[in-house]
Short mmCIF file of C-alpha atoms and ligand atoms in Angstrom, two decimals:
data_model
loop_
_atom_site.label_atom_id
_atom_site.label_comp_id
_atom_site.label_asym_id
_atom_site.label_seq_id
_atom_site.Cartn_x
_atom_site.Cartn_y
_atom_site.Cartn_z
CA UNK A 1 -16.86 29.40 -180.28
CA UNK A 2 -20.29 27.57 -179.91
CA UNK A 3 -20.98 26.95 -176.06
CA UNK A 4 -24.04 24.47 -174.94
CA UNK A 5 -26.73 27.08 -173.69
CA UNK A 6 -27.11 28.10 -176.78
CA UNK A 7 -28.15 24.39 -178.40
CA UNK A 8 -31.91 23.72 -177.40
CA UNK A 9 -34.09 20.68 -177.51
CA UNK A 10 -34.79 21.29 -181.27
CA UNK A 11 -30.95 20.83 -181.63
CA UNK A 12 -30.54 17.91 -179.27
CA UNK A 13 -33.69 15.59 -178.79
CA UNK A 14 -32.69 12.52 -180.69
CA UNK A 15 -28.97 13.34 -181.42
CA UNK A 16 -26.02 10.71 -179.82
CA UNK A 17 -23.35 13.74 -178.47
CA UNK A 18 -20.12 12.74 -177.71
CA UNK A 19 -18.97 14.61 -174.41
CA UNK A 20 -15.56 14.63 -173.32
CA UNK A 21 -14.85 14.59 -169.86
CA UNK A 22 -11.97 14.88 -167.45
CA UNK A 23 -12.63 11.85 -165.12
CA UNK A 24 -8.93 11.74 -164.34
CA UNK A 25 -9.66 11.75 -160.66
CA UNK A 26 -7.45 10.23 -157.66
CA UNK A 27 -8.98 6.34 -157.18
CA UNK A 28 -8.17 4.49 -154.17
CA UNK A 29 -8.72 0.55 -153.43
CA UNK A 30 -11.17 0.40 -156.51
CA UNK A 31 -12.97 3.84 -155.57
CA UNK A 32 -13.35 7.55 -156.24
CA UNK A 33 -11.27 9.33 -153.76
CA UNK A 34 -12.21 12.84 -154.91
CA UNK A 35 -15.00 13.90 -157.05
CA UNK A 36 -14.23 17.43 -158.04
CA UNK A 37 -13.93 16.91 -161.96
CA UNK A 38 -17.36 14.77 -161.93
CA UNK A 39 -19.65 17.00 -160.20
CA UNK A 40 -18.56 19.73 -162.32
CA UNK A 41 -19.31 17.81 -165.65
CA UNK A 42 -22.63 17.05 -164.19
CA UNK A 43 -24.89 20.09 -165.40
CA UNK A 44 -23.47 19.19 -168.70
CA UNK A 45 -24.74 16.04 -168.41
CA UNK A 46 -27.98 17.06 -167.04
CA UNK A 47 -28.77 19.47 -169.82
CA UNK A 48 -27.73 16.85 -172.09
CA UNK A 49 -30.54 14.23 -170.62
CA UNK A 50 -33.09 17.19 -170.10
CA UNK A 51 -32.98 18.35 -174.32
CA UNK A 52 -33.52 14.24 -175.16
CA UNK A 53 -30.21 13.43 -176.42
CA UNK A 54 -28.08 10.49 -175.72
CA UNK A 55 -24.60 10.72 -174.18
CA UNK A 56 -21.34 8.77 -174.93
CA UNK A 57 -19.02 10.02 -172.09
CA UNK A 58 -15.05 9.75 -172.90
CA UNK A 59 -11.92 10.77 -170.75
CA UNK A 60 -8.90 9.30 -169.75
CA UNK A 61 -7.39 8.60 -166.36
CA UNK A 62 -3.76 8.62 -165.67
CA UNK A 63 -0.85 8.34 -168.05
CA UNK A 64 -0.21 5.50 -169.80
CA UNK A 65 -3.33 4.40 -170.30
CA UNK A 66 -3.56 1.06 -168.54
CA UNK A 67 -6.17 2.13 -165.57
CA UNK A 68 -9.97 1.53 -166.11
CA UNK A 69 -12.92 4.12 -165.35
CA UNK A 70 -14.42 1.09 -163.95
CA UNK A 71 -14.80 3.05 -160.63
CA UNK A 72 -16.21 6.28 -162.49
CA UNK A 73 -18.39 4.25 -164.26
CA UNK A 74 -19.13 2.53 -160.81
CA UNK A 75 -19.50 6.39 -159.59
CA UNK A 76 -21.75 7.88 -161.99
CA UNK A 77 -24.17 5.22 -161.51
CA UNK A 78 -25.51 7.39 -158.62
CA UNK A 79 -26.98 9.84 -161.28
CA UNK A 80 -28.03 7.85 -164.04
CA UNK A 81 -27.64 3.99 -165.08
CA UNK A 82 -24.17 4.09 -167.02
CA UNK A 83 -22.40 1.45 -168.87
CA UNK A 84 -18.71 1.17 -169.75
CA UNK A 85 -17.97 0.49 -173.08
CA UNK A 86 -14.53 -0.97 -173.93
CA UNK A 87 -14.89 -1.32 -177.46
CA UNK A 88 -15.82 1.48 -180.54
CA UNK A 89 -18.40 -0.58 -181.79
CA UNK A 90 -21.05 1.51 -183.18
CA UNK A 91 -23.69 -1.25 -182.79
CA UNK A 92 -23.07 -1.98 -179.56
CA UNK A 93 -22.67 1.27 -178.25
CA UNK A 94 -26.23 1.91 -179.91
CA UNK A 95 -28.03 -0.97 -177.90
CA UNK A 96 -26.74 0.62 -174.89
CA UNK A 97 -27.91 3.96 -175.67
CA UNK A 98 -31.45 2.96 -176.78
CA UNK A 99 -31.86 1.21 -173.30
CA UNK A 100 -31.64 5.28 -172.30
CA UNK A 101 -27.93 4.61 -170.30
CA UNK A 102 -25.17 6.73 -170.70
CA UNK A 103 -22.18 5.40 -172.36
CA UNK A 104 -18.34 5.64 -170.86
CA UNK A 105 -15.90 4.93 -173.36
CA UNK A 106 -12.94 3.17 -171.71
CA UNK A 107 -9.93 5.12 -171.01
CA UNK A 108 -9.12 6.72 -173.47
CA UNK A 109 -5.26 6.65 -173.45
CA UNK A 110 -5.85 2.52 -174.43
CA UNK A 111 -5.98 3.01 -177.27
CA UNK A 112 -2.41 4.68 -179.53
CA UNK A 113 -4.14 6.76 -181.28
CA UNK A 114 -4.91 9.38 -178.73
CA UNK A 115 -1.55 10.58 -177.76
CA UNK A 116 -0.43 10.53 -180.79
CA UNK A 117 -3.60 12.73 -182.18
CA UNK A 118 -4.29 10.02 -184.76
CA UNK A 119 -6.88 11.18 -187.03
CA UNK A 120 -8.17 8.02 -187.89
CA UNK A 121 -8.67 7.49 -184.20
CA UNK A 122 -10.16 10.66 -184.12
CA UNK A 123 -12.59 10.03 -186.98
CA UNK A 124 -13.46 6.60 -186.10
CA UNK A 125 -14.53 8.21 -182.26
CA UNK A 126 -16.71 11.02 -183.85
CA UNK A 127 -18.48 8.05 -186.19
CA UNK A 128 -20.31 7.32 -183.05
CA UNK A 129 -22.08 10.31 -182.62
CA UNK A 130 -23.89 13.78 -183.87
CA UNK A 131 -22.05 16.41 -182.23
CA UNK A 132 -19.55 16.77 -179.87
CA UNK A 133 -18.81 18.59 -176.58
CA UNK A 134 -15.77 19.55 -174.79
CA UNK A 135 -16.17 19.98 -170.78
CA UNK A 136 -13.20 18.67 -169.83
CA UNK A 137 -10.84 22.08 -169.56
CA UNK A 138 -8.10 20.26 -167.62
CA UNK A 139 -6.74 18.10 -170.55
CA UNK A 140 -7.41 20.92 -173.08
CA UNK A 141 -3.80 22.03 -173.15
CA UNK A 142 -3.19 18.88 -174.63
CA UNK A 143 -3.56 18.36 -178.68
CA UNK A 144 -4.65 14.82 -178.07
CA UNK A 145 -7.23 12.71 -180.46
CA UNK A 146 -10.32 13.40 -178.24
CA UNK A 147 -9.69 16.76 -177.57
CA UNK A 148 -8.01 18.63 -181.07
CA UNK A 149 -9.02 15.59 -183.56
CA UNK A 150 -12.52 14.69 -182.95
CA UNK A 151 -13.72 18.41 -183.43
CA UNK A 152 -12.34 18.80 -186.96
CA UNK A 153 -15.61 16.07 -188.26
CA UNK A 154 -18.64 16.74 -185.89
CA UNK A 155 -20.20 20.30 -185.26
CA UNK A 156 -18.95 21.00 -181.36
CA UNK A 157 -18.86 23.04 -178.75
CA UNK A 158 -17.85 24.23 -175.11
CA UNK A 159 -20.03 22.61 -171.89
CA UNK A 160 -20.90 24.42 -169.13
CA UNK A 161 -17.93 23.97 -166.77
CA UNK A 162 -15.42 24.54 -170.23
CA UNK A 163 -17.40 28.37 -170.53
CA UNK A 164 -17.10 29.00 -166.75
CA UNK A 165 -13.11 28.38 -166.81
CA UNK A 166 -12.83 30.01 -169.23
CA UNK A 167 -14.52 33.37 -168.58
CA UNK A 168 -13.11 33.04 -164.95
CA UNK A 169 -9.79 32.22 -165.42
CA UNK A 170 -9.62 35.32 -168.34
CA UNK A 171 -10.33 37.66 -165.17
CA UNK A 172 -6.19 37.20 -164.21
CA UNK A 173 -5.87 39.07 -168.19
CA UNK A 174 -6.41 42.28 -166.42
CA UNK A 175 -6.51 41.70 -163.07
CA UNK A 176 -7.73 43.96 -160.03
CA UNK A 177 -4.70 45.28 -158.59
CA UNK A 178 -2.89 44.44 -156.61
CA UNK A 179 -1.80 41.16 -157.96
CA UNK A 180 -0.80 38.56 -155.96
CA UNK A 181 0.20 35.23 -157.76
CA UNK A 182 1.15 32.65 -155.44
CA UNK A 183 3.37 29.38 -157.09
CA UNK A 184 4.36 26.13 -155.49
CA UNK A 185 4.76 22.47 -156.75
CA UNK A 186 6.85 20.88 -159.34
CA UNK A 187 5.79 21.13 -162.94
CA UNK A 188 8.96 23.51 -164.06
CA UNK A 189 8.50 23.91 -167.86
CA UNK A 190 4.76 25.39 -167.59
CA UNK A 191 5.90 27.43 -164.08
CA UNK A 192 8.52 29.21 -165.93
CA UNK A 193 6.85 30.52 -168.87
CA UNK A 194 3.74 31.57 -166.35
CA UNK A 195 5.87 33.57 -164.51
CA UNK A 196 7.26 35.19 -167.60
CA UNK A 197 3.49 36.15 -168.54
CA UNK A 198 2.94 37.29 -164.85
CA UNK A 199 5.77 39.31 -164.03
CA UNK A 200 4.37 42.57 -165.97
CA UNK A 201 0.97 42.49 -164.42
CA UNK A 202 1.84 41.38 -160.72
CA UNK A 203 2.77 42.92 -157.87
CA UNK A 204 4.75 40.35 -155.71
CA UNK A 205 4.94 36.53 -157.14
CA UNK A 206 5.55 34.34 -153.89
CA UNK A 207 7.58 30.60 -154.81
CA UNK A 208 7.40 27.79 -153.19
CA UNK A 209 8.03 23.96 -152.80
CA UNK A 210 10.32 22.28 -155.65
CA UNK A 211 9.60 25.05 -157.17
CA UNK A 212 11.85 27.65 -155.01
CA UNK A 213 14.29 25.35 -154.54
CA UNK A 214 15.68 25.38 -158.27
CA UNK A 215 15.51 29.33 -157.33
CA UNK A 216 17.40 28.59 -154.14
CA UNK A 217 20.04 26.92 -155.75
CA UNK A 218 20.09 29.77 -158.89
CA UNK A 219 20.96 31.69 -156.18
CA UNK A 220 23.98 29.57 -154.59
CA UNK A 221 22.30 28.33 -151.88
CA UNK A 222 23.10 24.40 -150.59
CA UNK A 223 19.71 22.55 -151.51
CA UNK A 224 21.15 18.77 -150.24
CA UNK A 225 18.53 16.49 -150.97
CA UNK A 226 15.80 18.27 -151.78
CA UNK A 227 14.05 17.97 -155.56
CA UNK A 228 15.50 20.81 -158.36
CA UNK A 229 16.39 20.99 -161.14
CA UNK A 230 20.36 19.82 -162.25
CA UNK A 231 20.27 23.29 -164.95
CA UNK A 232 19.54 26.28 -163.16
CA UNK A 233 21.61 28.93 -164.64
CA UNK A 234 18.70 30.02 -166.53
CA UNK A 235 16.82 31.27 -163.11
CA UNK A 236 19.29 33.91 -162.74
CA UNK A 237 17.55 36.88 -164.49
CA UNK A 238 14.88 36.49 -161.88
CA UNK A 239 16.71 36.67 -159.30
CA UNK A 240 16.83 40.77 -159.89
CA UNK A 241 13.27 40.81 -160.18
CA UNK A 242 11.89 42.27 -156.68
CA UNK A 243 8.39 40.55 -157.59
CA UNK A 244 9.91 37.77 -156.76
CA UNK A 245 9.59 36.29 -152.97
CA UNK A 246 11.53 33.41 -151.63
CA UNK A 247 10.10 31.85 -148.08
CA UNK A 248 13.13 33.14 -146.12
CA UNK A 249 12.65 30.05 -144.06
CA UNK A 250 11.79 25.98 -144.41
CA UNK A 251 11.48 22.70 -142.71
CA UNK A 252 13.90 20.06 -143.57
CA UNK A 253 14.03 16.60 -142.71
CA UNK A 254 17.73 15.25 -142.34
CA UNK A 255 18.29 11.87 -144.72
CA UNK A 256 20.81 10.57 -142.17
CA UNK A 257 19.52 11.09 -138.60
CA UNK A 258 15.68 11.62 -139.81
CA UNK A 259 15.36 14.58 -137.59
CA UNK A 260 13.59 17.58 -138.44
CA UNK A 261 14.01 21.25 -138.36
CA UNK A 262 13.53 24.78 -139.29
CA UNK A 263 15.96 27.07 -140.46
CA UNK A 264 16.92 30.07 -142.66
CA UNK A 265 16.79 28.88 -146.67
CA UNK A 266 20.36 29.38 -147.24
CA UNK A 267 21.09 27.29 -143.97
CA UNK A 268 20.10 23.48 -145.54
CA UNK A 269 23.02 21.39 -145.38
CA UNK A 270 24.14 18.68 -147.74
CA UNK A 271 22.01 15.94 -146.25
CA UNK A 272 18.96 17.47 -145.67
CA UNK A 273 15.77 17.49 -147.91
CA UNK A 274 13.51 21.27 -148.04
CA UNK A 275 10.14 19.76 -147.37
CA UNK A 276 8.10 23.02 -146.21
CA UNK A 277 8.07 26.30 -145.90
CA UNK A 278 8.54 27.81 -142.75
CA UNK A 279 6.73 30.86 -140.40
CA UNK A 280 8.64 33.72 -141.75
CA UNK A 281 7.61 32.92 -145.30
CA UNK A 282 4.10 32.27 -144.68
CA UNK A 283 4.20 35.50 -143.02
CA UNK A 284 4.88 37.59 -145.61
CA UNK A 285 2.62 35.75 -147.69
CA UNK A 286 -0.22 36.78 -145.57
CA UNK A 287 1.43 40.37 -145.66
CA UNK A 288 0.89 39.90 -149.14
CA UNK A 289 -2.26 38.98 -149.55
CA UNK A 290 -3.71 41.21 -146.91
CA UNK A 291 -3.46 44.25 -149.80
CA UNK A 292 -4.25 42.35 -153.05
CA UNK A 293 -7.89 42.33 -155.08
CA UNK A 294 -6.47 39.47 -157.23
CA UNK A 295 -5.14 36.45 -156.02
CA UNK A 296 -3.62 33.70 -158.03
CA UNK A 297 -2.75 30.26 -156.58
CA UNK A 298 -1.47 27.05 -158.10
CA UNK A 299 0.92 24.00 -156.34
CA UNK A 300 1.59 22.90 -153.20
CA UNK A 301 4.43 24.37 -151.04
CA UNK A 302 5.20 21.16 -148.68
CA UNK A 303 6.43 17.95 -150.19
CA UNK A 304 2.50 17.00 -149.97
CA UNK A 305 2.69 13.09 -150.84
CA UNK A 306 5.23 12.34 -147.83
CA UNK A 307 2.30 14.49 -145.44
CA UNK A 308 4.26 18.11 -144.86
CA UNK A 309 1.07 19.77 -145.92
CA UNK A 310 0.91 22.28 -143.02
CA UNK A 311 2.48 25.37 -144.71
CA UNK A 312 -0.21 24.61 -148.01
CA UNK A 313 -3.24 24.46 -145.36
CA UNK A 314 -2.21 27.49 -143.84
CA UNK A 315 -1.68 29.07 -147.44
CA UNK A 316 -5.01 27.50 -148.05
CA UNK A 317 -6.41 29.67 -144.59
CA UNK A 318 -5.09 33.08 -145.40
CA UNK A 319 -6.34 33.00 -149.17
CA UNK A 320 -9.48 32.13 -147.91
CA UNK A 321 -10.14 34.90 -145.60
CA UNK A 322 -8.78 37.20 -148.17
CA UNK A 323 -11.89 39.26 -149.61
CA UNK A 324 -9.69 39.12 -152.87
CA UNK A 325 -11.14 37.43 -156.08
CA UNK A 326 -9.30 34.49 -155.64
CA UNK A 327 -8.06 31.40 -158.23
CA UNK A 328 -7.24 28.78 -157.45
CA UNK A 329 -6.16 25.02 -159.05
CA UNK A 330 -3.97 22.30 -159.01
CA UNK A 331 -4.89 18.81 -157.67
CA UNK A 332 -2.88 18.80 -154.19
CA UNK A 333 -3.99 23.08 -154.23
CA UNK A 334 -7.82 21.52 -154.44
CA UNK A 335 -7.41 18.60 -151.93
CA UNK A 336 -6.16 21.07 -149.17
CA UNK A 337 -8.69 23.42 -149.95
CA UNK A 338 -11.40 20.82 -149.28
CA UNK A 339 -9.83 18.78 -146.47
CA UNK A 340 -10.41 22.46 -144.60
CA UNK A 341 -13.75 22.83 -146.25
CA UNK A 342 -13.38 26.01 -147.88
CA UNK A 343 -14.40 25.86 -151.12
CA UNK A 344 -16.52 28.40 -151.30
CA UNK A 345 -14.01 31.00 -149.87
CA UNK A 346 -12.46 31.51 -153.28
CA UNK A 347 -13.74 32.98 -156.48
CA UNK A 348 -12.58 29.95 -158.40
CA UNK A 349 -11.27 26.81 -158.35
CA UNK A 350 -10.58 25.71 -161.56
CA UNK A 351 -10.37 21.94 -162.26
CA UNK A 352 -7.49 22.33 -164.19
CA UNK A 353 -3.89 22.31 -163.03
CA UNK A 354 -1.35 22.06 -165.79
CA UNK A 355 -4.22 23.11 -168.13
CA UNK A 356 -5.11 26.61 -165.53
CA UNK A 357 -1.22 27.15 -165.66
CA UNK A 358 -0.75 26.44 -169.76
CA UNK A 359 -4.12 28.78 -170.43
CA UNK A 360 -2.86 31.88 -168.01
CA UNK A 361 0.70 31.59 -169.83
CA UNK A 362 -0.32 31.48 -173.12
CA UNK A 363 -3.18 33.98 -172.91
CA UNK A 364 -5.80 30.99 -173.56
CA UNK A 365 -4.52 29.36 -176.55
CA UNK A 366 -4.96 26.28 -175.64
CA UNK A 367 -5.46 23.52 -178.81
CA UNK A 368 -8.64 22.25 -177.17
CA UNK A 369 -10.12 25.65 -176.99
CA UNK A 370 -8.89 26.89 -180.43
CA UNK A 371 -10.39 23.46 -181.50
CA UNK A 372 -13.56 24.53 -181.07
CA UNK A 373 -13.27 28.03 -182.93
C1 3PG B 1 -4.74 16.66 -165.31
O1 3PG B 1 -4.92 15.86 -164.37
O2 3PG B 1 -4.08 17.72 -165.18
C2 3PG B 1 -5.43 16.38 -166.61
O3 3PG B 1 -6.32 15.32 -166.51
C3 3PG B 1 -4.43 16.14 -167.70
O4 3PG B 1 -3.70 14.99 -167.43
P1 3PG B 1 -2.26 14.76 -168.08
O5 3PG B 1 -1.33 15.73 -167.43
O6 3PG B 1 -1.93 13.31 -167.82
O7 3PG B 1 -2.38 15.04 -169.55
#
């Protein structure tokens, strides 16, 4: 794989290089809310501008493709004078350039083509530049247009913040022991398989939020209302593995009376939601972690949209007065971190979450990386 340092101005001065970029960052009322994905792409850019070449900037934001970067563009204006583009029109996109602003491609998801991997689409994007360069490692576990597609007709390679993820997150491969890998959140399917990779290398894998629960109820427990999965027969082999912690205790919230309470896991009744994790279980997280040299965190373990964030924050405290080598990703993972301003308490925090999850379970093959072999 080609990486960025080693293009210099003879290589770049005069050439249009198409970067892509995760801007898929939280907007609120027309604004950037968080900025985490942008100021890493920045040196990127920077180097970019400083070895005279011009820059078409692409990512996408959201699902389904009907949000604008509007407020990125909006955003990056701070740095450098930046237009958004919201057609492909090689002309047009030229004028821009020569007036020496930086070019954002509207969101990319607009347009069919980059779901689906079209390779027309694909083809028609690299048409409007010389080379292209990946930076955006949290959308490169997806085999999208912009990511697998455009790299099969320009000469490419990995941007700064694609190298540093990927040399730092390579460090759980062979890990320091002991191991500590720490999983909350949702997103089932990539959990799973990560925790299949992990189980060899780790010493004690701690569960939590919707995660746990699908465990909870593996293991007979009454879940009521809280998120799982319906199929959890599949969970059961775990359940033998002693790696595997379950926070002994939770918060609930009650649907019917509202009232709140903590109690022992396999206590939840029928109408009551999990929607934290309790003392005990943070306790013998920070047991845990007090022994490990390699820590490994992804996913919240409160229901962190309806505001039960406490037992991530505290999560958030013990890791980072750990002197472990620390990792750490995952949107709501990242937002706690910085609402208690400790980002520089961890080794790394990756701006990837399903991406940092896909790349440790598969041993990095991701399609955007192998793209650029
Ligand atoms: C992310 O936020 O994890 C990346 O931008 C990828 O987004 P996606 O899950 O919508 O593909």
């Amino acid at each position: 794989m080609k990486f960025i340092r080693q293009l210099k101005k003879k290589d770049l001065s005069g050439k249009t290089v198409l970067l892509r970029a995760d801007f898929n960052v939280p907007i609120k009322n027309g604004k950037v809310e968080e900025d985490y994905r942008i100021e890493h792409t920045l040196p990127t850019i920077n180097y970019l501008q400083k070895n005279g070449a011009r820059i078409i900037l692409m990512s996408h934001l959201g699902d389904d493709g009907s949000a604008t970067l509007a407020p990125v563009a909006k955003y990056l204006t701070k740095f450098f004078p930046t237009k958004l583009e919201k057609t492909l029109e090689k002309d047009k996109i030229s004028a821009i350039l020569a007036k020496n602003e930086v070019v954002l491609l509207e969101n990319l998801r607009g347009n069919d083509g980059e779901k689906k991997n079209d390779l027309v689409f694909a083809k028609k994007l690299a048409s409007l530049a010389d080379l292209y360069v990946n930076d955006a490692f949290a959308v490169c576990h997806r085999a999208h247009a912009s990511v697998v597609g455009v790299p099969k007709f320009l000469p490419s390679c990995a941007g700064f913040r694609l190298e540093k993820e990927i040399s730092n997150l390579a460090k759980v491969f062979k890990p320091k022991l002991p191991f500590v890998v720490i999983l909350g959140g949702i997103k089932f399917q990539t959990k799973i398989p990560l925790i299949k990779k992990l189980e060899k290398n780790a010493d004690k894998i701690f569960l939590g939020g919707a995660l746990a629960n699908s465990f909870y109820k593996a293991k007979g427990f009454e879940v009521g209302q809280s998120t799982a999965e319906d199929e959890v027969a599949y969970l059961k082999p775990f359940l033998k593995n002693k790696k595997l912690v379950l926070p002994v205790d939770v918060e609930v919230l009650n649907k019917k009376t509202n009232k709140k309470a903590f109690k022992k896991a396999e206590e939840v009744t029928k109408d009551e939601m999990i929607v934290d994790v309790g003392s005990e279980g943070l306790k013998a997280i920070a047991e845990g972690v007090k022994k490990a040299k390699t820590i490994l965190w992804n996913g919240p373990f409160g229901w962190f949209e309806l505001g039960y964030k406490k037992g991530t924050l505290e999560i958030a405290k013990i890791l980072a007065s750990s002197k472990a080598f620390s990792v750490v990703g995952g949107g709501d993972t990242l937002a706690s971190i910085k609402t208690l301003k400790l980002m520089d308490k961890f080794g790394f925090v990756s701006t990837g979450g399903g991406a940092m999850l896909d790349f440790i379970g598969s041993g990095g093959n991701l399609p955007g990386i192998k793209a650029l072999k």
